[in-house]
Amino acid sequence: MITTVAGNGTIGPAGDNGPATLAAVLAPVAVAVDSLGNLYISEGGAAVRKVSNGVITTVAGNGTSGFSGDNGPAAIAQFASVSGLAVDSAGRVYVADSGNHRIRVLTPSGPSCSASVSPANCSPAATGGTLSIAIQTNGSCDWAVQSIPLWIRYSGNAVGSGPATITLTAAANSGPARSAIVSVAGIAIPVSQPGLVSGISPGGVVNAASFAIGSIAPGSIATVYGSFLGTPLAMASNSPLPDSLGGFSMQLGSGKKVPLFAVSAGQVNFQVPWELAGQSQSSLTATVNGQTTAGETISVAPFAPGIFSMNSQGTGQGAILDTSYRLVDSSNPAIAGGSAIQIYCTGLGPVTNQPASGWPALSEPLSVATTSPRVTIGGVQATVLFSGLAPGSVGEYQVNVSVPTAAPKGVAVPVVIAIGGATYNMVTIAVR
């Protein structure tokens, strides 16, 4: 893996006594490394620079071309066209001063600086968190922290000295796994972070009307709960229903994509494909930003009746209208023995003139349920006038019944649908 250890890509020299990767370097010609890991750089002009513990300094040459300074401090000497470098076992640096036709030697003074860090690598959790890195070095030796990616925050000083512990803060990762190389005291530290795992919650696939956990029926409307991080709220705007919204899609075990009503980071509403007819179970997966979740096994049954309610929880006042399409409630009660009502539900099984998955039902010809449901109002069986798909809707059924004369009176009379031996929820209407 390649990383930059010195230079910011602009022409220098600049940036001494700071992080080497933020410095400007002038036409580097050669490099050499001593036994402590210090890096020496010959700049094509008239200077030699050193990177120690990630901090860059000029150790030889005053920046003007010439010849002077032998037997004195290297930093005020003059060079002309510095080129090759070599370091011996004692740490002496040999410089090819090409413009002056000389080989000159730099003899170190002061303490030798090297550093070690712990840990050697870091793996923050997908939810983010802090990382503590200990630096061990001599008390007078400087060190730098650099090459920090945007998803890691470091609030300390870029340059410090002596032994220390620094703290990095990694942000939560809602996307795929990511990695970076952070430089601490000149030492490359790999940092890898997994992405937050998206997935369908166990038992998270329910009937969208009753919200009962159990089997779902082909052609019906279902809801799935889970963690679909990075999924924006999106809703289908026309028909047929799309099989992808906001970069999100769901697939059944065979790879069949499912029609989607709406998606969000925690909930998805979809139509169970008609193609599941005859199966007893299947595996449902979600694909979020190119990543596919683990499969969730769903149970499939020919019938899974669920009545829609006004609270969108499958309880209380039912989504039940009179023949004028007004809600049947305490302000508009049904009349026992004299009213016909329309019950909106899902999961009533096979129909005639079955539309394709994701397509709305036609009004001509109607899609009639091949098995008639049993409807009770207050425990009294009602006469079914029609049962089938609601014209213009996807996966929504409509059951029209006459309110029986013997139905009890009240503002919250129970309504139940049973079909194929299955009953899922109860809602209420007002009857007088």
PDB file of C-alpha atoms in Angstrom, residues 5 50 62 133 141 143 156 186 250 257 270 321 336 340:
ATOM      1  CA  VAL A   5       5.322  10.423   3.986  1.00  0.00           C
ATOM      2  CA  LYS A  50      14.911  15.201   7.747  1.00  0.00           C
ATOM      3  CA  ASN A  62      20.525  27.607   4.373  1.00  0.00           C
ATOM      4  CA  ILE A 133      -2.730   5.448  20.708  1.00  0.00           C
ATOM      5  CA  CYS A 141      11.850  14.361  20.526  1.00  0.00           C
ATOM      6  CA  TRP A 143       6.333  13.750  16.797  1.00  0.00           C
ATOM      7  CA  GLY A 156      -5.150  17.525  19.534  1.00  0.00           C
ATOM      8  CA  GLY A 186       6.009   8.653  11.516  1.00  0.00           C
ATOM      9  CA  MET A 250     -35.818  -6.706  -1.981  1.00  0.00           C
ATOM     10  CA  LYS A 257     -37.564  -8.712  -6.979  1.00  0.00           C
ATOM     11  CA  PHE A 270     -44.296  -4.154  -0.456  1.00  0.00           C
ATOM     12  CA  LEU A 321     -66.873   2.831   4.118  1.00  0.00           C
ATOM     13  CA  ALA A 336     -78.572  -2.878  11.017  1.00  0.00           C
ATOM     14  CA  ALA A 340     -74.181  -2.166   2.796  1.00  0.00           C
TER      15      ALA A 340
END
